[in-house]
Backbone as a printed PyTorch tensor [residue, N CA C, xyz], in Angstrom:
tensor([[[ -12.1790, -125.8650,   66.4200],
         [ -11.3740, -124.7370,   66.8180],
         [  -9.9090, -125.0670,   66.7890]],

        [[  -9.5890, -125.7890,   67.0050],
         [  -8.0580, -126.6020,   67.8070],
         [  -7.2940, -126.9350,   66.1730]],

        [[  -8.3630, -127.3840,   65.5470],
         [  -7.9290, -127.8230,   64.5130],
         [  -7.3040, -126.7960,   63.1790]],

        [[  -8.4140, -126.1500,   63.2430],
         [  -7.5920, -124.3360,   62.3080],
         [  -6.9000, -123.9310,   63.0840]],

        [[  -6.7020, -123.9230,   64.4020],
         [  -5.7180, -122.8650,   65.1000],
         [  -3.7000, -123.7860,   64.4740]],

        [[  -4.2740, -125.1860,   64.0790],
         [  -3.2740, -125.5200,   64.0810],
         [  -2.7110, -125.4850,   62.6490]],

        [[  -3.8750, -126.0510,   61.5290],
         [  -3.9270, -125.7620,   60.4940],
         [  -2.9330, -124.0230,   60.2080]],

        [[  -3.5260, -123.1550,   60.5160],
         [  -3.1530, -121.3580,   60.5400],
         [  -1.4680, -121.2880,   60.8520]],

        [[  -1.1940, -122.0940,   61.7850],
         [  -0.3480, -122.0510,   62.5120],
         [   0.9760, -122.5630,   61.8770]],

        [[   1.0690, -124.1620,   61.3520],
         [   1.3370, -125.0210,   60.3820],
         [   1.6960, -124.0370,   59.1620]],

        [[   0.5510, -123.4650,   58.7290],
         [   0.7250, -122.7140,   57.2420],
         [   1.6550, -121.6380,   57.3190]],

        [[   1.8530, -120.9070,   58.6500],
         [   2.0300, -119.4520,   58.5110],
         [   3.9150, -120.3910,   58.6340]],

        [[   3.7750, -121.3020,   59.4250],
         [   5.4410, -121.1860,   59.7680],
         [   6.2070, -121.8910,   58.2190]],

        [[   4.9490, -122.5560,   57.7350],
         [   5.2790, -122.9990,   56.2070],
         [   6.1350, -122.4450,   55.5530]],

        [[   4.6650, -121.1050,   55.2730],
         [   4.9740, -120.2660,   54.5550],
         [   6.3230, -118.7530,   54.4770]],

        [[   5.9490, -118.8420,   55.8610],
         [   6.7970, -117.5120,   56.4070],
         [   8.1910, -118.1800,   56.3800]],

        [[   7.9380, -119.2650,   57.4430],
         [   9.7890, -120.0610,   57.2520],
         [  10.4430, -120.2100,   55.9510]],

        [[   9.4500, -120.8320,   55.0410],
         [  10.1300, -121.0150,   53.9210],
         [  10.3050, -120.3610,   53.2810]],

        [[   9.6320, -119.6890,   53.0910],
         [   9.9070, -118.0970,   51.9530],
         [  10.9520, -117.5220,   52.3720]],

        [[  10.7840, -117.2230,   53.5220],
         [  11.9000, -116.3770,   54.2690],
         [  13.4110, -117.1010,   54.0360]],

        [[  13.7720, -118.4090,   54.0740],
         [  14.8490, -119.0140,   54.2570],
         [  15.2710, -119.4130,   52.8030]],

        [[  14.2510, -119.4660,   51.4110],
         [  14.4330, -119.6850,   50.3630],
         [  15.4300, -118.4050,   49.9360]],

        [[  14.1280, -117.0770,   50.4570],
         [  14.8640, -115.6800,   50.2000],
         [  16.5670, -115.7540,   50.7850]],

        [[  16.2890, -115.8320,   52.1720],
         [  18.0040, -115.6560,   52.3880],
         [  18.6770, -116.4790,   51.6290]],

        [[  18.5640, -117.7290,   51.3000],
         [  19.6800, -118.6840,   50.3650],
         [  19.8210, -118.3150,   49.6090]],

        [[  18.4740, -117.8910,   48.6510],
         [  18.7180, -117.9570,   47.1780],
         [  19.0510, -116.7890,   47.0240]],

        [[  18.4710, -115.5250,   47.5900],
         [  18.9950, -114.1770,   47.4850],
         [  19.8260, -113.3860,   46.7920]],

        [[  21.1700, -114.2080,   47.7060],
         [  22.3270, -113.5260,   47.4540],
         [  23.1060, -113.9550,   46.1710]],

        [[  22.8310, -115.5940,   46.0950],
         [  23.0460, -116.2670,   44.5690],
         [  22.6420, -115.3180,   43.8030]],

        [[  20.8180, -115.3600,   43.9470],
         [  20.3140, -114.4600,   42.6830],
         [  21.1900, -113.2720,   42.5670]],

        [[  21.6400, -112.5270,   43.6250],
         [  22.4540, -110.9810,   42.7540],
         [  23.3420, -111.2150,   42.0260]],

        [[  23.9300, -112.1540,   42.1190],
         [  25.4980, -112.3040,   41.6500],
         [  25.0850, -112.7860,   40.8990]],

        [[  23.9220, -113.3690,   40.3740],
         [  23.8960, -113.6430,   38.3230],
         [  22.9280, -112.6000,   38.0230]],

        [[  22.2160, -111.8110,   39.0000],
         [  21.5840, -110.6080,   37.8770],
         [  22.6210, -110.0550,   37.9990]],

        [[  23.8310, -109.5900,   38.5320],
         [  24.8000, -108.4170,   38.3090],
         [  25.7770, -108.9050,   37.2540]],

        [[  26.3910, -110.5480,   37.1470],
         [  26.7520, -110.8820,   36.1970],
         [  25.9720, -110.8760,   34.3870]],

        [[  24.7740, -110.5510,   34.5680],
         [  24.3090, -111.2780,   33.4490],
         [  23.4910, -109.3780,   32.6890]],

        [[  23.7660, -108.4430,   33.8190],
         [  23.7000, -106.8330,   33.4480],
         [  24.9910, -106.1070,   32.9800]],

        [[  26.0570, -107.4120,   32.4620],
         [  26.9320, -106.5180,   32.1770],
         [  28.2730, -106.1410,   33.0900]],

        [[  28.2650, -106.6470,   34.1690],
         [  29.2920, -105.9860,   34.9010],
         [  30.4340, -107.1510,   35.0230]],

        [[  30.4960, -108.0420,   35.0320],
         [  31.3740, -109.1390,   34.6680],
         [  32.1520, -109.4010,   33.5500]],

        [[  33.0510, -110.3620,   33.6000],
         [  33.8110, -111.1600,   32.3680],
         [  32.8530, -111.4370,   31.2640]],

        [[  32.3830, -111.9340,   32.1330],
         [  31.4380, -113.1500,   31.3860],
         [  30.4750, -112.4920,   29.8900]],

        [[  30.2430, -110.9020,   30.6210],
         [  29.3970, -110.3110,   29.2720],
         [  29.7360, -109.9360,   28.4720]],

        [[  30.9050, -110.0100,   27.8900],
         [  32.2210, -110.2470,   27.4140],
         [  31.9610, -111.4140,   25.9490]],

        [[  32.2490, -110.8650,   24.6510],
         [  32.2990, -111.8710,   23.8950],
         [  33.5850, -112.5810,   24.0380]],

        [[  33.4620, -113.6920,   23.6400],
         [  34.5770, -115.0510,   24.1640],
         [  35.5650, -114.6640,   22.9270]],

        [[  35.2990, -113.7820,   21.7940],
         [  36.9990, -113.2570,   20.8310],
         [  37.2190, -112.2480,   21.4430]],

        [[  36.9290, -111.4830,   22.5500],
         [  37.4390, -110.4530,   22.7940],
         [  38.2340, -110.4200,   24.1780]],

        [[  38.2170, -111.8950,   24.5220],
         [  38.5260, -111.9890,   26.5600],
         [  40.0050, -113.2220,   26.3070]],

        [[  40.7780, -112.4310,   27.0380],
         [  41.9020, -113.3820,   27.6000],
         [  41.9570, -114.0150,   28.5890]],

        [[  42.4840, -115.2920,   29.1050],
         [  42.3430, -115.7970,   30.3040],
         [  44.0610, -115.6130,   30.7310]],

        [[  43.3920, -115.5380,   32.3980],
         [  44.8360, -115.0450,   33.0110],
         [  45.0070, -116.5910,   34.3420]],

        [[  46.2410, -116.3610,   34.0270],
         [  46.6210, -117.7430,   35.2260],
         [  47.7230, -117.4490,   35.6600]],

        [[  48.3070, -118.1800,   37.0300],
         [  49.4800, -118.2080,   37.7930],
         [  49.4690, -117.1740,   38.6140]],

        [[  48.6610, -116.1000,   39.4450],
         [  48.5070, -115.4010,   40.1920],
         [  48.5710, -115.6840,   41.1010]],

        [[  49.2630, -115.2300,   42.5230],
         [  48.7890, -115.7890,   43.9640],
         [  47.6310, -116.0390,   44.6640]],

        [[  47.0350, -117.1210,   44.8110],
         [  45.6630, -117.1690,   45.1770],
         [  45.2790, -116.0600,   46.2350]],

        [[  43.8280, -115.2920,   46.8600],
         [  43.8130, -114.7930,   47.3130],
         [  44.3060, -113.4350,   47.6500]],

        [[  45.1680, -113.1420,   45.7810],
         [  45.9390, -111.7640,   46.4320],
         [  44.7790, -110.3300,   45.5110]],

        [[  43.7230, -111.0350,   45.1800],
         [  42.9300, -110.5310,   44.4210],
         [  42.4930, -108.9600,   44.8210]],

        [[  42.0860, -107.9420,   44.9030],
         [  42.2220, -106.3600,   45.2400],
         [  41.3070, -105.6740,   43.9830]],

        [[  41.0500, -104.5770,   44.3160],
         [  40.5550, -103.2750,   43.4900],
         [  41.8140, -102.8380,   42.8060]],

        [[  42.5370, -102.7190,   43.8610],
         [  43.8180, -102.2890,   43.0580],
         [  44.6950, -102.9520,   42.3050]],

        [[  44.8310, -104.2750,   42.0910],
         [  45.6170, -105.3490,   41.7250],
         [  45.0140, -105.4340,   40.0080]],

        [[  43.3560, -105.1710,   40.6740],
         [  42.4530, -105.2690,   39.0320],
         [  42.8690, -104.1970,   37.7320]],

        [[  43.1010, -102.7340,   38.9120],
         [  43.4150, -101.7790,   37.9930],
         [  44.7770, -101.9160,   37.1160]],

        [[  45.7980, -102.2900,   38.1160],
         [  47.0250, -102.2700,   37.6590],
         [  47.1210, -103.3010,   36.5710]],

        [[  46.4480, -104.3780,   36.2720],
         [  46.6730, -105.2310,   35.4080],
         [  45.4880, -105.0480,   34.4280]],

        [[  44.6880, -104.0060,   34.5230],
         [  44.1070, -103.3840,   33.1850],
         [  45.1480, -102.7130,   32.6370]],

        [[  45.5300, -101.4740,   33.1740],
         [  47.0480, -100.6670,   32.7410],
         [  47.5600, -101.7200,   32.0330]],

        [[  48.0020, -102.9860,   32.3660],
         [  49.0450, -103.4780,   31.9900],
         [  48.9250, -104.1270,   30.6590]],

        [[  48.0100, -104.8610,   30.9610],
         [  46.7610, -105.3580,   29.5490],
         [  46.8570, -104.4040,   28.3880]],

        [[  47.0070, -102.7780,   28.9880],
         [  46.6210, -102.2880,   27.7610],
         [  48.0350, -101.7530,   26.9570]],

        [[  49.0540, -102.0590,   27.5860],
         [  50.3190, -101.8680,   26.7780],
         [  50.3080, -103.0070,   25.8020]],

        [[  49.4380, -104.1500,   25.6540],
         [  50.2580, -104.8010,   25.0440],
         [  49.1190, -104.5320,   23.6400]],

        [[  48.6540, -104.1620,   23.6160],
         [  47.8930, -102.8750,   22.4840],
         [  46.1170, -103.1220,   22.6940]],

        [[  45.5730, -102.3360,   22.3160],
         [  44.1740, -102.4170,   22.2140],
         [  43.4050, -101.4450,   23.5570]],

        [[  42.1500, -101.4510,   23.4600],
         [  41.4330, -100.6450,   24.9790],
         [  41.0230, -101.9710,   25.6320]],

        [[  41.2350, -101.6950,   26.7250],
         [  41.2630, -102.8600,   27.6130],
         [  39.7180, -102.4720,   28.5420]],

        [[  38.7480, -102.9080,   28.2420],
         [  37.5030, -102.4570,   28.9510],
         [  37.6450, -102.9130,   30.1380]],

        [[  37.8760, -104.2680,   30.6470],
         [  37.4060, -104.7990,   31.8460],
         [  38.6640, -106.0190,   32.2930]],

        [[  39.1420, -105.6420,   33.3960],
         [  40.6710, -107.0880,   33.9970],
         [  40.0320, -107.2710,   35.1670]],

        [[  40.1770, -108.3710,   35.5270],
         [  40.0560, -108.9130,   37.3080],
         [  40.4770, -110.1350,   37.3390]],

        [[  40.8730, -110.5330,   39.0030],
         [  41.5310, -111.4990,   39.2330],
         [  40.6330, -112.0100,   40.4070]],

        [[  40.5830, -113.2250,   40.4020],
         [  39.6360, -114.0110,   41.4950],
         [  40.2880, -114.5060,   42.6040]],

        [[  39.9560, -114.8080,   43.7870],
         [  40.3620, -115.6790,   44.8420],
         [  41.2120, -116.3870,   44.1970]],

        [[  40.9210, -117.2540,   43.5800],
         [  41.5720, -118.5510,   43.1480],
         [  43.0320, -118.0430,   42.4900]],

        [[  43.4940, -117.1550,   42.0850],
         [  44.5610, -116.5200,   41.4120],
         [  44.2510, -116.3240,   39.9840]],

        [[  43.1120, -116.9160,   38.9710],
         [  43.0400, -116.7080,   37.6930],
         [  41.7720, -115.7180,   37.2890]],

        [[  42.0290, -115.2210,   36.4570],
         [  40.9710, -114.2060,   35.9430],
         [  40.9230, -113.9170,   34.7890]],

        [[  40.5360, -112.3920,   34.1960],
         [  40.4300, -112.2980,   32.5810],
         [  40.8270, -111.3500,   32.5890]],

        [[  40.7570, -110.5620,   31.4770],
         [  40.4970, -109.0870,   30.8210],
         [  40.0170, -109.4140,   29.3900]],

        [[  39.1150, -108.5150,   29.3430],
         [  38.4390, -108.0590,   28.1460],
         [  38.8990, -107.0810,   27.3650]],

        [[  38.7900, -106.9990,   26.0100],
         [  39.2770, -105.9330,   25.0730],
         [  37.9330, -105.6640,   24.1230]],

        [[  38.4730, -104.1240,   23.4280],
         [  37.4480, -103.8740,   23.0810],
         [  37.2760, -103.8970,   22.0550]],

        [[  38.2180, -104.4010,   20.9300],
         [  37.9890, -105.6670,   19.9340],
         [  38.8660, -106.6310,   19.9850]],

        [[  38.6920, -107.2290,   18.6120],
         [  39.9050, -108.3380,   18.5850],
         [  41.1570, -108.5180,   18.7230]]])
Protein backbone atom coordinates (compact mmCIF):
# COMPACT_ATOMS: atom_id res chain seq x y z
CA UNK A 1 0.00 0.00 0.00
CA UNK A 2 2.63 2.60 1.34
CA UNK A 3 4.63 1.79 -1.43
CA UNK A 4 2.23 2.95 -4.60
CA UNK A 5 0.88 5.62 -2.48
CA UNK A 6 4.42 6.82 -2.77
CA UNK A 7 5.33 5.58 -6.08
CA UNK A 8 1.68 7.80 -7.40
CA UNK A 9 2.82 10.47 -5.45
CA UNK A 10 6.65 10.70 -6.67
CA UNK A 11 5.19 10.43 -10.32
CA UNK A 12 2.44 12.94 -10.16
CA UNK A 13 4.92 15.71 -8.60
CA UNK A 14 7.41 14.39 -11.44
CA UNK A 15 5.29 14.78 -13.82
CA UNK A 16 3.03 17.70 -12.98
CA UNK A 17 6.18 19.74 -11.55
CA UNK A 18 8.04 19.21 -14.45
CA UNK A 19 5.87 19.69 -17.19
CA UNK A 20 4.47 22.49 -15.60
CA UNK A 21 7.91 24.32 -14.97
CA UNK A 22 9.38 23.11 -18.45
CA UNK A 23 6.01 24.84 -19.83
CA UNK A 24 6.58 28.10 -17.91
CA UNK A 25 10.43 28.31 -19.01
CA UNK A 26 10.26 27.17 -22.21
CA UNK A 27 6.91 28.76 -23.07
CA UNK A 28 7.58 32.07 -23.46
CA UNK A 29 11.04 31.36 -25.42
CA UNK A 30 8.92 29.15 -27.63
CA UNK A 31 6.59 32.33 -28.71
CA UNK A 32 9.19 34.53 -29.51
CA UNK A 33 10.66 32.07 -32.20
CA UNK A 34 7.22 30.89 -33.42
CA UNK A 35 6.34 34.68 -33.83
CA UNK A 36 9.82 35.33 -35.19
CA UNK A 37 9.99 32.50 -37.57
CA UNK A 38 5.80 33.45 -38.88
CA UNK A 39 7.05 36.36 -40.35
CA UNK A 40 6.74 39.15 -38.03
CA UNK A 41 10.38 39.97 -37.40
CA UNK A 42 13.68 41.19 -39.10
CA UNK A 43 14.84 38.16 -39.32
CA UNK A 44 12.10 36.90 -42.09
CA UNK A 45 13.58 39.26 -44.02
CA UNK A 46 15.98 38.23 -46.88
CA UNK A 47 19.59 39.30 -45.78
CA UNK A 48 19.76 41.65 -49.61
CA UNK A 49 16.91 43.31 -48.61
CA UNK A 50 17.69 44.38 -44.61
CA UNK A 51 19.91 47.20 -43.37
CA UNK A 52 21.52 47.21 -40.09
CA UNK A 53 21.06 50.19 -37.86
CA UNK A 54 23.54 51.28 -35.02
CA UNK A 55 24.34 54.17 -32.58
CA UNK A 56 20.85 54.59 -31.09
CA UNK A 57 20.31 55.31 -27.40
CA UNK A 58 20.07 52.13 -25.67
CA UNK A 59 16.70 51.55 -24.26
CA UNK A 60 15.02 54.41 -26.12
CA UNK A 61 13.34 51.73 -28.26
CA UNK A 62 9.14 52.62 -28.70
CA UNK A 63 6.24 51.85 -31.21
CA UNK A 64 6.68 55.14 -32.08
CA UNK A 65 10.42 55.57 -32.52
CA UNK A 66 9.89 52.24 -34.95
CA UNK A 67 7.41 54.16 -37.04
CA UNK A 68 9.27 57.29 -37.38
CA UNK A 69 12.37 55.61 -38.62
CA UNK A 70 10.35 53.51 -41.17
CA UNK A 71 9.14 57.09 -42.55
CA UNK A 72 12.58 57.87 -42.52
CA UNK A 73 14.05 54.74 -44.17
CA UNK A 74 11.73 55.37 -46.79
CA UNK A 75 12.99 58.79 -48.03
CA UNK A 76 16.03 57.47 -48.79
CA UNK A 77 14.11 55.54 -51.70
CA UNK A 78 12.40 52.20 -51.91
CA UNK A 79 9.08 50.69 -49.68
CA UNK A 80 10.30 50.19 -46.49
CA UNK A 81 8.19 47.04 -45.16
CA UNK A 82 9.48 46.61 -41.69
CA UNK A 83 12.17 49.19 -39.11
CA UNK A 84 12.70 48.51 -35.38
CA UNK A 85 15.04 49.30 -32.84
CA UNK A 86 15.99 47.04 -29.84
CA UNK A 87 16.86 47.66 -26.18
CA UNK A 88 20.31 47.55 -26.99
CA UNK A 89 20.07 50.74 -29.40
CA UNK A 90 20.65 48.69 -32.81
CA UNK A 91 18.11 47.35 -35.13
CA UNK A 92 17.09 46.98 -38.88
CA UNK A 93 14.72 47.86 -41.53
CA UNK A 94 13.74 45.88 -44.28
CA UNK A 95 12.97 46.91 -47.89
CA UNK A 96 10.98 45.60 -50.32
CA UNK A 97 13.60 45.01 -52.80
CA UNK A 98 17.04 45.67 -53.38
Amino acid sequence: GDGKGYGKSYGKSWGGGGGWGNSMMWGPYGMKGMGKGKGTGLRSFSNDTKVWIGGMAPDSCSTDLNKQLKAHMETAGGKCLFAEVGKSGSGGAAFKTK
